CSV table of C-alpha atoms (C1' of nucleotides) in Angstrom, one decimal:
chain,number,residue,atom,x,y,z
A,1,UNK,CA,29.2,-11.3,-3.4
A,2,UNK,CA,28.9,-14.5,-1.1
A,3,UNK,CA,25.7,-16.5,-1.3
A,4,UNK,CA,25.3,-18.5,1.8
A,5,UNK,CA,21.4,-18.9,1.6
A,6,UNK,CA,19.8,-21.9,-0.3
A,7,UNK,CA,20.3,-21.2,-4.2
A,8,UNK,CA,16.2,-20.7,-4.7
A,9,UNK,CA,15.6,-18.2,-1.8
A,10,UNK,CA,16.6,-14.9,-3.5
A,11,UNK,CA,15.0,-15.8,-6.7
A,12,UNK,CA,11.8,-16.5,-4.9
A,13,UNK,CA,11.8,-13.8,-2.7
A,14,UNK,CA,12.4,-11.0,-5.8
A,15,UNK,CA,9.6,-13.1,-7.8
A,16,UNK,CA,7.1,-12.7,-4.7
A,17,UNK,CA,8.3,-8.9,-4.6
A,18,UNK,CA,7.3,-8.6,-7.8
A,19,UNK,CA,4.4,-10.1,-8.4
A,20,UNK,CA,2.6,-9.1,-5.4
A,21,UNK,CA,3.7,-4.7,-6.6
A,22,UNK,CA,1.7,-6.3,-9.9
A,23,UNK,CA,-0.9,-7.2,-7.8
A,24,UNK,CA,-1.4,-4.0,-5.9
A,25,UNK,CA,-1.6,-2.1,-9.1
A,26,UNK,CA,-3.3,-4.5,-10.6
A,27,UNK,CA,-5.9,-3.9,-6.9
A,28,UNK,CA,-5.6,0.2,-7.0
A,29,UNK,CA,-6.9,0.4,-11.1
A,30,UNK,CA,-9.8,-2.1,-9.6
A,31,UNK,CA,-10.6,0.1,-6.7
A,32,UNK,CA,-10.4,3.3,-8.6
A,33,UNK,CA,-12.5,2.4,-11.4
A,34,UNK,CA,-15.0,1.9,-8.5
A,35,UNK,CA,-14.5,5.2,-7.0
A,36,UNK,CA,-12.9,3.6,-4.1
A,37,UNK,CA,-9.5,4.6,-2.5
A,38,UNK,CA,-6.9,1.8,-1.9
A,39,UNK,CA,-7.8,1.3,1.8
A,40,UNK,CA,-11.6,1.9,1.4
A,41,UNK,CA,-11.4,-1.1,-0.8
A,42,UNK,CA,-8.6,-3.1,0.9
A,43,UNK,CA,-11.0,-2.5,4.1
A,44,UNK,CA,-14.3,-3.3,2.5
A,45,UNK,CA,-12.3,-6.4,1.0
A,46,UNK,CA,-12.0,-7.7,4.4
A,47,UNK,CA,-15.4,-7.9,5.6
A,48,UNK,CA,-16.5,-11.3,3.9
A,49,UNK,CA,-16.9,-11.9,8.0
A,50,UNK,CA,-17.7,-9.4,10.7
A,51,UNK,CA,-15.0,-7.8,12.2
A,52,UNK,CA,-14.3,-5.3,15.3
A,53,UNK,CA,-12.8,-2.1,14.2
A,54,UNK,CA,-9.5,-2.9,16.0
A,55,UNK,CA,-9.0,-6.1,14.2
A,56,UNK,CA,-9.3,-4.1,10.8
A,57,UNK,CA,-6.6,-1.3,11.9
A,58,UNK,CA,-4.0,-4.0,13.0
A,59,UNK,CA,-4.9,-6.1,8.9
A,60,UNK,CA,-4.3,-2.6,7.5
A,61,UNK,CA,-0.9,-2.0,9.7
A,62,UNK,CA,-3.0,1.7,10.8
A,63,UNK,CA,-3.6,3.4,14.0
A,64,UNK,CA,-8.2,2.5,14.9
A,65,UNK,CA,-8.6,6.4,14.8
A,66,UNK,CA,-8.2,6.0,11.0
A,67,UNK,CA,-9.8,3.4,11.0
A,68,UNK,CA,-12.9,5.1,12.3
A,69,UNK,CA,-12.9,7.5,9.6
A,70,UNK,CA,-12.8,5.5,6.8
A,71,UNK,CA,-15.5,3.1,8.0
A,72,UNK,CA,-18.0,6.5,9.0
A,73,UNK,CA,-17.8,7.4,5.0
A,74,UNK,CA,-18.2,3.5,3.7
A,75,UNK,CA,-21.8,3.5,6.0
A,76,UNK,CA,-22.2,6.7,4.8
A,77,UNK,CA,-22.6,5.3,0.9
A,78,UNK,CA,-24.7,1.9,2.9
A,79,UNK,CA,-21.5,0.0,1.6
A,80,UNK,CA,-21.3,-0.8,6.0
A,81,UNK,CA,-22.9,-1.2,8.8
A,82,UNK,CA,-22.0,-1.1,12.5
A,83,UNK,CA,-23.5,-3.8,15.3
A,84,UNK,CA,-22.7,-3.9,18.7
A,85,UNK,CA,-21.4,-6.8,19.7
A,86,UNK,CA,-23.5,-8.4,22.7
A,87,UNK,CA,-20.6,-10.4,24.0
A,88,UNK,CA,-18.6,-7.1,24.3
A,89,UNK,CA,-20.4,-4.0,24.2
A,90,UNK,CA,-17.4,-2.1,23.4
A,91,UNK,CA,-16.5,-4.3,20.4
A,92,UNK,CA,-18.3,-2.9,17.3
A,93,UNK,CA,-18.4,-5.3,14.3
A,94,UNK,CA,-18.2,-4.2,10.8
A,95,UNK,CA,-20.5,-5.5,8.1
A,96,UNK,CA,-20.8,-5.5,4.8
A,97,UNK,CA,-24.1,-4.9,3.4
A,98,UNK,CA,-25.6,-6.6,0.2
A,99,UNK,CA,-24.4,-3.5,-1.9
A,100,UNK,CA,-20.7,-3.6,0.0
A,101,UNK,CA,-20.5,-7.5,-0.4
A,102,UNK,CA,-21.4,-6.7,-4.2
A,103,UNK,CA,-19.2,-4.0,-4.6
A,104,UNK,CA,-16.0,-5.9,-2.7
A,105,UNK,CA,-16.9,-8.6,-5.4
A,106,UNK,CA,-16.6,-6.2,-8.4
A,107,UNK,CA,-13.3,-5.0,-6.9
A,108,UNK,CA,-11.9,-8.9,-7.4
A,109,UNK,CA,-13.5,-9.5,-10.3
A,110,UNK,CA,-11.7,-6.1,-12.4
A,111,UNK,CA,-8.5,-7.3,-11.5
A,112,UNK,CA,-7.8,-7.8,-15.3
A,113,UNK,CA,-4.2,-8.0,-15.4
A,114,UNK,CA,-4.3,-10.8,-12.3
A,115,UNK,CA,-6.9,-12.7,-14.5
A,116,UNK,CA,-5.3,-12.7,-17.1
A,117,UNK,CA,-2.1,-14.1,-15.5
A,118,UNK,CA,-4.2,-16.6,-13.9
A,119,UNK,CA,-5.6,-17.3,-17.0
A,120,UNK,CA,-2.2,-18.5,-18.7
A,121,UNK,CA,-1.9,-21.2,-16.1
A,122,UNK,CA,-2.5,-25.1,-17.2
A,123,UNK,CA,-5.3,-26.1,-14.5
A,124,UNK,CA,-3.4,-28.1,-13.1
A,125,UNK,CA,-1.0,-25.1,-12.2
A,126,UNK,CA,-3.6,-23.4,-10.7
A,127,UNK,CA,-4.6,-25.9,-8.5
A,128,UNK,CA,-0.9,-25.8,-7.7
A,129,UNK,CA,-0.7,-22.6,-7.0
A,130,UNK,CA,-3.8,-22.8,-4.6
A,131,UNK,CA,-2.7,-24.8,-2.5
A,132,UNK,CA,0.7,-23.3,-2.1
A,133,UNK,CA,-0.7,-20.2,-1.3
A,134,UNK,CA,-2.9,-22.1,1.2
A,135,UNK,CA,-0.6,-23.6,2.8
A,136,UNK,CA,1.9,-20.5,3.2
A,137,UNK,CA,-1.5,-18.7,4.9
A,138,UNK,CA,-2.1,-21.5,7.2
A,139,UNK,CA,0.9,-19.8,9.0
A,140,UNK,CA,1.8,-17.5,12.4
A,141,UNK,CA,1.2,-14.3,10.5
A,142,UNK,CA,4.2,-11.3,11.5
A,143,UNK,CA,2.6,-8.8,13.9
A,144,UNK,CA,-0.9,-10.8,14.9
A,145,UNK,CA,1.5,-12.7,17.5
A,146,UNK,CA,-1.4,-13.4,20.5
A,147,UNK,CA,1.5,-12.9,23.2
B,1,UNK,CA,-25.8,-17.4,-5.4
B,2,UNK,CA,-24.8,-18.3,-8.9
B,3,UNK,CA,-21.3,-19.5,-9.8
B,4,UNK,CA,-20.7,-19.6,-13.5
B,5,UNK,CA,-16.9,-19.3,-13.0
B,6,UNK,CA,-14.7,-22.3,-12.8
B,7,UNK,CA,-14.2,-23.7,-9.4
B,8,UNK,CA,-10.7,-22.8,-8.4
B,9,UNK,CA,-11.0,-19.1,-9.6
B,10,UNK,CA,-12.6,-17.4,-6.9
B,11,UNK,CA,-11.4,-19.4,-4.0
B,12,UNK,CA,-7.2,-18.9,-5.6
B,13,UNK,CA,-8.4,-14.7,-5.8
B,14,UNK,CA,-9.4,-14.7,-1.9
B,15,UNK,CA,-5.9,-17.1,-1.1
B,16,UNK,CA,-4.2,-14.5,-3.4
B,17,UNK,CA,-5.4,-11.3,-1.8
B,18,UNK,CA,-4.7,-12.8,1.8
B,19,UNK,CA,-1.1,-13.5,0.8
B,20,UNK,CA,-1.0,-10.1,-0.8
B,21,UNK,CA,-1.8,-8.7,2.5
B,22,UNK,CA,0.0,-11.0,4.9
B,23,UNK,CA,3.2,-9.9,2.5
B,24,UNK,CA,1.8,-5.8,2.7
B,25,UNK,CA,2.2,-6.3,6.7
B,26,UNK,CA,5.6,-8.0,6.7
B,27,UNK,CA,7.3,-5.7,4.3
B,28,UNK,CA,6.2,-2.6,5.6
B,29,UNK,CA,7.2,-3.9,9.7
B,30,UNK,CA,10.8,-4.7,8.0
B,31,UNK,CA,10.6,-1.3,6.5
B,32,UNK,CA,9.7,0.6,10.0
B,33,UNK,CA,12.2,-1.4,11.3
B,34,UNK,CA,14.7,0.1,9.2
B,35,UNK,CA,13.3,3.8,9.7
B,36,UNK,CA,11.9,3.7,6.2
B,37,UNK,CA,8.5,4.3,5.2
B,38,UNK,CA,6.5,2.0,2.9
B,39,UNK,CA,6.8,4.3,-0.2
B,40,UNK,CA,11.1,4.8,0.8
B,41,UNK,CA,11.4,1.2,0.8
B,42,UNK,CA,9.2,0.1,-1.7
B,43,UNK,CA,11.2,2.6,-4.0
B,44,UNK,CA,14.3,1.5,-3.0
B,45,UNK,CA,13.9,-2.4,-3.5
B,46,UNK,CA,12.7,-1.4,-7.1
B,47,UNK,CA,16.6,-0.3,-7.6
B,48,UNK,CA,18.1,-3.8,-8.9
B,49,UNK,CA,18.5,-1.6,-11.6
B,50,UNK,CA,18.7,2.3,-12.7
B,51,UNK,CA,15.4,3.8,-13.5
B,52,UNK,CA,13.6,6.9,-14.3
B,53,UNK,CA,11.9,8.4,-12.2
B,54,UNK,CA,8.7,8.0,-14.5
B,55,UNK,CA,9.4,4.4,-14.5
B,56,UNK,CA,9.5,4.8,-11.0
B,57,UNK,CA,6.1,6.8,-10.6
B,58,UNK,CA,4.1,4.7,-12.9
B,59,UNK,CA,5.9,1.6,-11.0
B,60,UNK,CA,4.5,3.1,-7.5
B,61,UNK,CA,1.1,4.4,-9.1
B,62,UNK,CA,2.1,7.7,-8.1
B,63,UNK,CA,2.2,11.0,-9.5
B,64,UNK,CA,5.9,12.0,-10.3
B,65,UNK,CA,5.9,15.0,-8.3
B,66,UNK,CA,5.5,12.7,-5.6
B,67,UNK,CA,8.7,10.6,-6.5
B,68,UNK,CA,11.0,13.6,-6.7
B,69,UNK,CA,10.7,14.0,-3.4
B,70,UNK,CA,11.2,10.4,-2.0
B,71,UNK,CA,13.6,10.8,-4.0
B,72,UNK,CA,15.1,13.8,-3.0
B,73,UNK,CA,14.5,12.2,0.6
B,74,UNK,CA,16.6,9.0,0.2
B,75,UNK,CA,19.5,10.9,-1.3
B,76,UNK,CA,19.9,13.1,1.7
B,77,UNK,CA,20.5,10.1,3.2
B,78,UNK,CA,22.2,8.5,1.0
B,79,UNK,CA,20.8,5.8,-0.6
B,80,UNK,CA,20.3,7.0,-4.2
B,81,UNK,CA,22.0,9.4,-6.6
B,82,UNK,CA,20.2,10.7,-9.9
B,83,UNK,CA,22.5,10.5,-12.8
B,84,UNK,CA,21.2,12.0,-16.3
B,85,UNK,CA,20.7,10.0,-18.7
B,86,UNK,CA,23.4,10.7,-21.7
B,87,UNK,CA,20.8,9.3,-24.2
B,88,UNK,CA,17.9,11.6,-23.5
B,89,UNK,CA,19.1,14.6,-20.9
B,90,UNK,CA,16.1,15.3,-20.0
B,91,UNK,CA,16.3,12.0,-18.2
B,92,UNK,CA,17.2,11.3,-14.6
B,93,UNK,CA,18.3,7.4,-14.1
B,94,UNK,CA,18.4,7.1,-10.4
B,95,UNK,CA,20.1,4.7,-9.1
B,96,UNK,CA,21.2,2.8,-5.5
B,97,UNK,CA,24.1,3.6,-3.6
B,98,UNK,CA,25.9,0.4,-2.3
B,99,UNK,CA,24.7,1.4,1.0
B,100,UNK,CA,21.5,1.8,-0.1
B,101,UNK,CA,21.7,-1.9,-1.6
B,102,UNK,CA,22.5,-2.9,1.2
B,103,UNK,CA,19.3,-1.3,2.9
B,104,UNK,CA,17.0,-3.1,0.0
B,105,UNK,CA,18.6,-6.3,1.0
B,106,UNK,CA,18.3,-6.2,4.3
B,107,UNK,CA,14.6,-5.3,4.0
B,108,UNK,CA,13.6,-8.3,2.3
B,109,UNK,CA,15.9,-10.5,4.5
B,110,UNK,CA,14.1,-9.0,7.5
B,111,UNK,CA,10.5,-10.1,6.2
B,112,UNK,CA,10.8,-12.9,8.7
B,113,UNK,CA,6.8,-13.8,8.5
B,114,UNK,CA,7.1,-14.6,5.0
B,115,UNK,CA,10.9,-16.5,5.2
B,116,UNK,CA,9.1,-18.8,7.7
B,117,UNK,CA,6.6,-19.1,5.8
B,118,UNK,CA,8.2,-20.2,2.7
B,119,UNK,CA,10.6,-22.4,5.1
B,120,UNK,CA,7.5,-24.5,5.5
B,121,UNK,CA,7.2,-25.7,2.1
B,122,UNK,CA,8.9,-28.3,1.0
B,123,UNK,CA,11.8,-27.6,-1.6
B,124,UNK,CA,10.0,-29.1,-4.0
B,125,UNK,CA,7.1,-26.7,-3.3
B,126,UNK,CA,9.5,-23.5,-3.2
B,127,UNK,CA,10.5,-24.7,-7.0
B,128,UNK,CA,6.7,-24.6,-8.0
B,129,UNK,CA,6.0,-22.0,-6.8
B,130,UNK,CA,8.6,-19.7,-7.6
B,131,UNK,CA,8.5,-21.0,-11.4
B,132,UNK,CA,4.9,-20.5,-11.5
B,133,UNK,CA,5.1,-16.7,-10.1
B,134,UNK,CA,7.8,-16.8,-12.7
B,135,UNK,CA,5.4,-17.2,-15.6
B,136,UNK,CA,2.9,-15.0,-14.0
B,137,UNK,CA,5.2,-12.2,-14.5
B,138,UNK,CA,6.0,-13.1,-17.5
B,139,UNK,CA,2.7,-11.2,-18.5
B,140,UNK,CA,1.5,-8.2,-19.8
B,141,UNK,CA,1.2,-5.7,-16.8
B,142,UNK,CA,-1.8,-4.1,-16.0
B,143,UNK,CA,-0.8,-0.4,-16.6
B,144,UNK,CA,2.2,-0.5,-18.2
B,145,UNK,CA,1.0,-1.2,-21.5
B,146,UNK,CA,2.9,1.1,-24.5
B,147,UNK,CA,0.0,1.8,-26.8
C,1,DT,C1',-7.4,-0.4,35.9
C,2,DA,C1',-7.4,-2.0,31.0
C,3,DT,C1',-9.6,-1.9,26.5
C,4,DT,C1',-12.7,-0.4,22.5
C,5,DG,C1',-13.8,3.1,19.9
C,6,DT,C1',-14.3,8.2,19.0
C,7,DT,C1',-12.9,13.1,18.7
C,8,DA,C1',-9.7,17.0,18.0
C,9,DT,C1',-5.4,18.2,16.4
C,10,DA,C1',-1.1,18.4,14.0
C,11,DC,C1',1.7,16.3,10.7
C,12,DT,C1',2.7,13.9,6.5
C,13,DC,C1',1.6,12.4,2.2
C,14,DT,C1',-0.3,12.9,-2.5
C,15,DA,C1',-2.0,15.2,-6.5
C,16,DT,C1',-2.8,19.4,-9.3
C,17,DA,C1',-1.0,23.1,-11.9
C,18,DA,C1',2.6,26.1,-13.4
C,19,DC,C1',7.4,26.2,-14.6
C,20,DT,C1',12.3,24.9,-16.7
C,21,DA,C1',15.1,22.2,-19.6
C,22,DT,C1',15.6,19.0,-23.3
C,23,DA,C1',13.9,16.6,-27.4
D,1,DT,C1',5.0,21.0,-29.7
D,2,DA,C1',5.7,17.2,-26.5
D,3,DT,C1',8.0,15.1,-22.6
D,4,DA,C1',11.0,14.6,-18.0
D,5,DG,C1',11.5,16.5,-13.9
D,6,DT,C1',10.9,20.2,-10.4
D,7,DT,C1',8.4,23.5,-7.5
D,8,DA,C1',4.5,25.6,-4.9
D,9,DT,C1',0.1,24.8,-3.2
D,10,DA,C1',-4.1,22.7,-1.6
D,11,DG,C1',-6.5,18.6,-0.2
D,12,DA,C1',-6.6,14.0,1.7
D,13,DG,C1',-4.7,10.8,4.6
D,14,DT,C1',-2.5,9.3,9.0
D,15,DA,C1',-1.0,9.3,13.7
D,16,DT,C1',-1.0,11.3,18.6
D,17,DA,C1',-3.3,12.3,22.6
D,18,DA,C1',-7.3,13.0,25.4
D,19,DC,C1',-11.9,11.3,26.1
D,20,DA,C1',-16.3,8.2,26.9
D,21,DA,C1',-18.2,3.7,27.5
D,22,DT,C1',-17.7,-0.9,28.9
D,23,DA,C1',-15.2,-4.8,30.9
DNA sequence: TATTGTTATACTCTATAACTATA
DNA sequence: TATAGTTATAGAGTATAACAATA
């Protein structure tokens, strides 16, 4: 097997893989315990700002008719809200009410096993961590490419 | 609002779950692009090694009636052959095909968001990180605990 | 004309339950 | 009897296409 890439690469890149599966079960157990689906929360997770329907299909890699759906049953349970937005009156921006804000919260904070790990870290690790993480997000994300 | 929690906690959960989601995107576009679904290819990548395909459902948080028939799916094509276990017959180790290796491989090598990404940090960085990921999943998983 | 969001439809995915084989 | 995997079925999720409203 020839290894031409830079010796830390396919280590990292298995680590990440596996980690962020950990997270996602870790997020799914979370969401379920709160009668929430995987999307409903990854979607209600996304709305510590307003956002326009289309901009939630294209975070969730889905087609907007889905995305209509699953927003009509999170208003239904007052979890959302729908406002028109004046600039565009097509755009319609999704809110979170108090109890959706609350509930998106509780999704976080039952991520035991990702607390946990967390937990292990020295401080200073953590902070570490942070701001890796911060700076790898401060980055041209894949498909948002604004042509 | 009160915050009782330690300062870097809640602001390293929201970096986390953006990273998470930012790595969700890239993986499954790398997947499309290889005519694979998310479940296909997340199945496939967890092929480093044989598993069962219980392994393989509690791994996906699926039910195993699902996995037979990704399964079944993948070695049509394939990518994976089931080989019973000689320990415990009941047992099906599945395991990748080289071409289907090679598929894995070239799914993670195609998650070119993330790979510039992580070419931004400095090697230094890439060390820290990926030892601190390390000791994260050095932890007791979330649902995988053996009672 | 292009875009945002919705509706209707068909297709796929996923879980539930019953079954076979092995332990 | 308990467990691994499969099969058949029903329910939920997802995308495609046509539509209404706004730009």
């Amino acid at each position: 097997m020839p290894r031409s890439s830079p010796p830390v690469a396919p280590d990292l890149m298995a680590t990440l893989a596996q980690f962020c599966r950990t997270y996602q079960q870790d997020f799914l157990a979370a969401a379920q315990s709160l009668d929430l689906t995987g999307s409903h929360a990854s979607l209600l997770c996304l709305l510590a700002e307003p956002r326009a329907m289309r901009e939630l299909a294209e975070s969730l890699s889905c087609d907007a008719s889905n995305i209509t759906l699953i927003i009509d049953r999170l208003e239904q349970r007052g979890l959302v809200e729908r406002h028109i937005d004046p600039a565009d009156r097509r755009v319609k921006k999704v809110v979170a009410t108090a109890e959706g804000a609350a509930i998106a919260a509780q999704v976080h904070a039952r991520m035991r096993g990702i607390h946990a790990a967390l937990d292990s870290l020295t401080p200073a690790r953590r902070r570490s961590l942070r701001d890796i993480l911060h700076q790898l997000g401060s980055h041209p994300a894949p498909g948002t490419d604004p042509a």
